[in-house]
């Protein structure tokens, strides 16, 4: 019955996305307030980007943009970075402006700057959902994040959000974990640690790791992608065949546990062994490029978070309705759908914005598992 209810609930969302996908119309948005970051993660290199902090929109410019996004019909605004809290001058007013215009807000954070004052400000501004990124427990989390004391900041952030939101249910607290060879063995320990907090869900996510060869083979109109989900320490963090077997055993054990929150393995149903061994995902027509408006820190609109130099227009000079779906945008979509952008093989972002057929396949697999016919994970 739970699976049936989930399918019915998600079908309406997926049908809406399919209509927007076919029409090349934005539905959601990812807004980079900054590329600057307070972490030095081994599995991400955004903190190494040159020119970070240059040309970032002011608070006033962001506030001028948001009403136009609402009129266009965007339903969500993901407040992204880097570490978006480095933009304390703008983040609270951006959050409240989205709320006042009926746009849901989502905020991924490494929690390094989530002190009491900051968390109170986000709650009072009406933040809808906070995604707290946690890779491991204690000093092992610090090792992945590359900054000593990171786990203590995570613990404090969880306590601040839990206490300051009181009896309310917003913001929803979701924990995101990228599982790689660095940390998958300790995932059960992380779940045990989280049981003391009012976490709504935990999202384990497969590692994204882009190959240099695929990056070089993805030039479009002279522009190369700059994916930030890449090793920053010169080492691959993909799994060996033996580690993959070990991880699947861990997953089976975890799924048999009784946790006070939902552990969402949804993205793992869009993977194959190649995902974990070679960082490759099954090819598909990308719903991110057609329905998720990505905004760079300077207001440039791009069709992909990993293609920041392929600019479709700038929101300080044009409305989103004249940018999204324009001729350069459709040329990008055509190249992606023809398989001409090799980096799409390494992209884990698109599995968060699945197609209708993928959603139906997911529920069929879950039903088969429930009936004991087949087991994916």
Coordinates of C-alpha atoms in Angstrom, one line a residue:
X1 CA 0.0 0.0 0.0
X2 CA 2.9 2.4 0.8
X3 CA 4.4 1.7 -2.6
X4 CA 1.1 2.4 -4.3
X5 CA 0.6 5.7 -2.5
X6 CA 4.2 6.7 -3.4
X7 CA 3.7 5.9 -7.0
X8 CA 0.4 7.9 -7.2
X9 CA 2.0 10.8 -5.4
X10 CA 5.1 10.9 -7.6
X11 CA 3.3 10.3 -10.9
X12 CA 1.7 13.7 -10.8
X13 CA 5.1 15.3 -10.2
X14 CA 6.7 13.3 -13.0
X15 CA 3.9 14.0 -15.4
X16 CA 4.4 17.7 -14.7
X17 CA 8.2 17.4 -15.3
X18 CA 7.6 15.5 -18.5
X19 CA 5.4 18.3 -19.9
X20 CA 8.0 20.9 -19.0
X21 CA 10.7 18.7 -20.4
X22 CA 8.9 18.4 -23.8
X23 CA 8.2 22.2 -23.8
X24 CA 11.7 23.1 -22.6
X25 CA 10.2 25.1 -19.7
X26 CA 11.9 25.7 -16.4
X27 CA 10.3 24.1 -13.3
X28 CA 12.9 24.3 -10.6
X29 CA 16.1 26.3 -10.1
X30 CA 19.6 26.0 -8.7
X31 CA 21.2 29.3 -7.7
X32 CA 24.9 29.5 -6.9
X33 CA 25.2 32.5 -4.5
X34 CA 28.9 31.9 -4.6
X35 CA 31.5 29.3 -5.6
X36 CA 33.6 30.1 -2.5
X37 CA 33.6 27.2 0.0
X38 CA 34.7 26.6 3.6
X39 CA 35.4 22.9 2.9
X40 CA 38.2 21.2 1.0
X41 CA 36.5 18.0 0.1
X42 CA 38.4 15.1 -1.5
X43 CA 35.5 14.3 -3.8
X44 CA 34.7 17.9 -4.9
X45 CA 37.0 20.6 -6.4
X46 CA 34.7 23.6 -6.4
X47 CA 36.8 25.1 -3.6
X48 CA 39.7 25.1 -6.0
X49 CA 38.0 27.2 -8.7
X50 CA 39.8 30.2 -10.0
X51 CA 38.0 33.5 -9.8
X52 CA 35.6 32.4 -7.0
X53 CA 34.0 35.5 -5.5
X54 CA 34.4 37.7 -8.5
X55 CA 31.3 39.3 -9.9
X56 CA 28.8 37.9 -7.4
X57 CA 25.4 39.5 -7.6
X58 CA 24.5 41.9 -4.7
X59 CA 21.6 41.3 -2.3
X60 CA 19.6 43.9 -4.2
X61 CA 20.2 42.2 -7.6
X62 CA 19.0 38.9 -6.3
X63 CA 15.9 40.5 -4.8
X64 CA 15.1 42.1 -8.2
X65 CA 15.4 38.7 -10.0
X66 CA 13.2 36.6 -7.7
X67 CA 9.8 38.2 -8.6
X68 CA 10.5 37.4 -12.3
X69 CA 11.3 33.8 -11.5
X70 CA 8.0 33.5 -9.6
X71 CA 6.0 35.1 -12.5
X72 CA 7.6 32.6 -14.9
X73 CA 6.3 29.8 -12.7
X74 CA 9.4 28.3 -11.0
X75 CA 8.3 26.3 -8.0
X76 CA 11.6 25.8 -6.2
X77 CA 14.9 27.7 -5.5
X78 CA 17.9 25.7 -4.3
X79 CA 20.3 28.1 -2.5
X80 CA 23.6 26.7 -3.5
X81 CA 27.4 27.1 -3.3
X82 CA 30.2 26.7 -2.5
X83 CA 29.1 27.6 1.0
X84 CA 26.2 29.9 0.5
X85 CA 26.4 31.1 4.1
X86 CA 29.4 33.1 3.0
X87 CA 26.7 35.4 1.5
X88 CA 25.1 36.2 4.9
X89 CA 24.5 39.7 3.4
X90 CA 21.9 38.1 1.1
X91 CA 20.8 34.6 2.1
X92 CA 18.2 35.6 4.6
X93 CA 16.4 38.1 2.4
X94 CA 16.6 35.8 -0.6
X95 CA 15.0 33.0 1.4
X96 CA 12.2 35.2 2.7
X97 CA 11.6 36.7 -0.8
X98 CA 11.2 33.2 -2.2
X99 CA 8.7 32.4 0.6
X100 CA 6.7 35.6 -0.1
X101 CA 6.5 34.7 -3.8
X102 CA 5.4 31.1 -3.2
X103 CA 8.7 29.5 -4.2
X104 CA 9.9 26.6 -2.1
X105 CA 13.4 26.9 -0.8
X106 CA 16.1 24.1 -0.3
X107 CA 19.4 24.7 1.2
X108 CA 22.4 22.3 0.9
X109 CA 25.1 23.1 3.5
X110 CA 28.3 21.7 4.9
X111 CA 27.2 23.1 8.2
X112 CA 30.6 24.9 8.8
X113 CA 28.9 28.2 9.4
X114 CA 25.5 27.1 10.9
X115 CA 25.9 28.8 14.2
X116 CA 22.9 29.7 16.4
X117 CA 22.5 33.1 14.9
X118 CA 22.6 31.9 11.3
X119 CA 20.2 29.0 11.9
X120 CA 17.8 31.3 13.7
X121 CA 17.9 33.7 10.8
X122 CA 17.2 31.0 8.2
X123 CA 14.3 29.6 10.2
X124 CA 12.8 33.1 10.7
X125 CA 13.2 33.7 6.9
X126 CA 11.0 30.7 6.2
X127 CA 13.5 28.2 4.9
X128 CA 11.6 25.1 3.7
X129 CA 14.3 22.3 3.7
X130 CA 17.9 22.1 4.9
X131 CA 20.1 19.4 3.3
X132 CA 23.0 18.8 5.8
X133 CA 25.9 17.0 4.1
X134 CA 27.6 14.5 6.3
X135 CA 30.1 12.0 5.0
X136 CA 31.2 10.1 8.1
X137 CA 31.4 10.3 11.9
X138 CA 33.9 12.1 14.1
X139 CA 37.4 12.7 12.6
X140 CA 36.7 10.5 9.6
X141 CA 34.2 13.1 8.4
X142 CA 36.9 15.8 8.9
X143 CA 39.3 13.7 6.7
X144 CA 36.8 13.6 3.8
X145 CA 36.0 17.2 4.2
X146 CA 39.6 18.3 4.5
X147 CA 38.9 20.7 7.4
X148 CA 39.6 19.8 11.0
X149 CA 36.6 20.3 13.3
X150 CA 34.0 19.8 10.6
X151 CA 32.1 17.1 12.3
X152 CA 31.7 19.1 15.5
X153 CA 30.2 21.9 13.4
X154 CA 27.8 19.3 11.8
X155 CA 26.7 18.2 15.3
X156 CA 26.2 21.7 16.4
X157 CA 24.1 22.5 13.3
X158 CA 21.9 19.5 13.9
X159 CA 21.3 20.6 17.5
X160 CA 20.7 24.2 16.5
X161 CA 18.1 23.3 13.8
X162 CA 16.4 20.8 16.1
X163 CA 16.2 23.2 19.1
X164 CA 15.4 26.5 17.3
X165 CA 12.6 25.2 15.1
X166 CA 10.9 23.9 18.2
X167 CA 7.7 22.0 17.7
X168 CA 7.4 23.2 14.1
X169 CA 8.1 21.0 11.1
X170 CA 10.1 23.6 9.1
X171 CA 12.7 23.5 7.9
X172 CA 12.6 19.8 7.1
X173 CA 16.0 18.3 8.1
X174 CA 17.5 16.0 5.5
X175 CA 20.9 14.5 5.7
X176 CA 22.8 13.8 2.4
X177 CA 25.7 11.4 2.3
X178 CA 27.9 10.6 -0.8
X179 CA 29.0 7.0 -0.4
X180 CA 32.5 6.2 -1.8
X181 CA 35.4 3.9 -0.9
X182 CA 36.3 6.6 1.7
X183 CA 33.3 6.1 3.9
X184 CA 30.7 3.4 2.9
X185 CA 31.7 1.1 5.7
X186 CA 30.8 3.6 8.4
X187 CA 27.3 4.4 7.0
X188 CA 25.5 2.3 9.7
X189 CA 27.4 4.3 12.4
X190 CA 26.2 7.5 10.8
X191 CA 22.6 6.3 10.9
X192 CA 23.0 5.4 14.5
X193 CA 24.4 8.8 15.3
X194 CA 21.4 10.5 13.6
X195 CA 18.8 8.7 15.6
X196 CA 19.1 11.3 18.3
X197 CA 17.9 14.1 16.0
X198 CA 14.5 14.9 14.4
X199 CA 15.8 14.1 10.9
X200 CA 13.1 13.5 8.3
X201 CA 15.2 11.5 5.8
X202 CA 18.7 10.4 4.9
X203 CA 19.7 10.4 1.3
X204 CA 22.7 8.2 0.5
X205 CA 24.0 9.2 -2.9
X206 CA 26.4 7.5 -5.4
X207 CA 29.7 9.2 -6.0
X208 CA 30.1 11.5 -9.0
X209 CA 33.5 11.5 -10.6
X210 CA 34.1 13.0 -14.0
X211 CA 36.9 11.7 -16.2
X212 CA 39.3 14.2 -17.8
X213 CA 38.8 12.4 -21.2
X214 CA 35.1 12.9 -21.1
X215 CA 35.5 16.6 -20.1
X216 CA 37.8 17.2 -23.1
X217 CA 35.3 15.4 -25.4
X218 CA 32.4 17.6 -24.4
X219 CA 33.2 20.9 -26.1
X220 CA 30.2 22.8 -27.4
X221 CA 30.6 26.1 -29.3
X222 CA 34.1 26.3 -28.0
X223 CA 33.1 25.9 -24.3
X224 CA 34.3 23.1 -22.1
X225 CA 32.4 21.9 -19.0
X226 CA 33.9 22.4 -15.5
X227 CA 32.3 19.7 -13.3
X228 CA 33.1 20.2 -9.7
X229 CA 32.3 16.6 -8.7
X230 CA 35.9 15.5 -9.3
X231 CA 38.7 14.3 -7.1
X232 CA 40.7 17.2 -5.6
X233 CA 43.5 15.1 -4.1
X234 CA 44.6 13.3 -7.3
X235 CA 43.1 10.0 -6.3
X236 CA 40.1 8.2 -7.6
X237 CA 37.5 7.4 -4.9
X238 CA 35.5 4.9 -7.0
X239 CA 35.2 1.4 -5.6
X240 CA 36.9 -1.9 -6.5
X241 CA 34.8 -4.9 -7.4
X242 CA 35.4 -6.3 -3.9
X243 CA 34.4 -3.1 -2.2
X244 CA 31.2 -3.0 -4.3
X245 CA 30.2 -6.4 -3.0
X246 CA 31.0 -5.2 0.6
X247 CA 28.9 -2.1 0.1
X248 CA 25.9 -4.1 -1.2
X249 CA 26.1 -6.3 1.8
X250 CA 26.1 -3.2 4.0
X251 CA 23.0 -1.8 2.2
X252 CA 21.1 -5.1 2.7
X253 CA 21.8 -4.9 6.5
X254 CA 20.9 -1.3 6.7
X255 CA 17.6 -1.8 4.9
X256 CA 16.7 -4.3 7.5
X257 CA 17.1 -1.8 10.3
X258 CA 14.3 0.2 12.1
X259 CA 15.2 3.9 12.0
X260 CA 13.1 6.8 13.1
X261 CA 13.7 8.4 9.6
X262 CA 13.4 7.3 6.0
X263 CA 16.6 6.1 4.3
X264 CA 16.0 7.0 0.7
X265 CA 17.9 4.7 -1.7
X266 CA 16.0 5.9 -4.7
X267 CA 19.0 7.1 -6.7
X268 CA 20.7 3.7 -6.4
X269 CA 17.9 2.2 -8.6
X270 CA 19.3 4.3 -11.5
X271 CA 22.7 2.9 -11.2
X272 CA 24.7 -0.1 -12.5
X273 CA 28.0 -1.7 -11.4
X274 CA 29.7 0.7 -13.8
X275 CA 28.5 3.6 -11.7
X276 CA 30.6 2.5 -8.7
X277 CA 33.5 0.9 -10.6
X278 CA 33.9 3.5 -13.4
X279 CA 31.7 6.4 -12.4
X280 CA 29.4 5.9 -15.4
X281 CA 25.6 6.1 -15.5
X282 CA 23.1 4.9 -18.1
X283 CA 22.6 7.4 -20.9
X284 CA 19.3 9.3 -21.0
X285 CA 17.7 12.5 -22.1
X286 CA 18.5 15.0 -19.3
X287 CA 15.7 16.6 -17.4
X288 CA 18.1 19.0 -15.7
X289 CA 19.0 20.7 -19.0
X290 CA 15.4 21.2 -19.9
X291 CA 13.6 21.9 -16.6
X292 CA 16.2 23.0 -14.0
X293 CA 17.3 26.7 -14.4
X294 CA 20.9 27.0 -13.2
X295 CA 22.0 30.5 -12.2
X296 CA 25.7 31.4 -11.8
X297 CA 26.8 33.8 -9.0
X298 CA 26.9 36.6 -11.5
X299 CA 23.4 36.0 -12.8
X300 CA 24.3 34.1 -15.9
X301 CA 21.8 31.3 -16.8
X302 CA 23.3 28.0 -17.9
X303 CA 21.6 24.7 -18.9
X304 CA 23.8 22.5 -16.7
X305 CA 25.5 23.1 -13.3
X306 CA 28.7 21.7 -14.8
X307 CA 28.8 23.9 -17.9
X308 CA 29.1 27.4 -16.3
X309 CA 30.7 28.9 -19.4
X310 CA 27.9 28.0 -21.8
X311 CA 25.8 31.1 -21.0
X312 CA 22.3 31.4 -22.3
X313 CA 21.7 34.9 -20.9
X314 CA 21.9 37.0 -17.8
X315 CA 19.0 37.6 -15.4
X316 CA 20.1 41.2 -14.6
X317 CA 19.6 42.1 -18.3
X318 CA 16.9 39.7 -19.5
X319 CA 13.8 37.9 -18.2
X320 CA 14.0 34.1 -17.7
X321 CA 11.2 33.7 -20.3
X322 CA 13.4 35.1 -23.0
X323 CA 16.5 33.1 -21.9
X324 CA 15.2 29.6 -21.2
X325 CA 14.5 27.7 -24.4
X326 CA 16.3 30.2 -26.6
X327 CA 18.3 29.0 -29.7
X328 CA 21.7 28.3 -27.8
X329 CA 19.7 26.4 -25.2
X330 CA 18.0 24.2 -27.7
X331 CA 21.4 23.6 -29.4
X332 CA 22.8 22.4 -26.1
X333 CA 19.8 20.1 -25.5
X334 CA 20.2 18.7 -29.0
X335 CA 23.8 17.9 -28.4
X336 CA 23.0 16.2 -25.1
X337 CA 20.2 14.1 -26.5
X338 CA 22.4 13.0 -29.5
X339 CA 25.1 11.8 -27.0
X340 CA 27.6 14.5 -28.1
X341 CA 28.4 15.5 -24.5
X342 CA 30.6 12.8 -23.1
X343 CA 30.4 14.1 -19.5
X344 CA 26.8 13.1 -19.3
X345 CA 28.1 9.5 -18.8
X346 CA 29.6 10.6 -15.5
X347 CA 26.8 12.8 -14.3
X348 CA 24.9 11.8 -11.1
X349 CA 22.8 15.0 -10.9
X350 CA 20.3 13.9 -13.5
X351 CA 19.3 10.9 -11.3
X352 CA 17.7 13.4 -8.9
X353 CA 15.4 14.6 -11.7
X354 CA 14.2 11.3 -13.1
X355 CA 12.0 10.7 -16.1
X356 CA 8.5 9.2 -15.9
X357 CA 9.8 5.9 -17.3
X358 CA 12.5 5.7 -14.6
X359 CA 10.0 6.4 -11.9
X360 CA 7.7 3.6 -13.1
X361 CA 10.7 1.3 -13.4
X362 CA 11.7 2.2 -9.8
X363 CA 8.3 1.3 -8.4
X364 CA 8.2 -1.9 -10.4
X365 CA 11.5 -3.0 -9.0
X366 CA 10.4 -2.1 -5.4
X367 CA 7.3 -4.1 -5.9
X368 CA 9.3 -7.1 -7.2
X369 CA 11.5 -6.8 -4.1
X370 CA 8.5 -6.7 -1.8
X371 CA 7.1 -9.8 -3.4
X372 CA 10.5 -11.6 -3.2
X373 CA 10.7 -11.9 -7.0
X374 CA 13.8 -9.8 -7.5
X375 CA 16.3 -7.7 -5.5
X376 CA 18.1 -4.7 -6.9
X377 CA 19.9 -3.6 -3.8

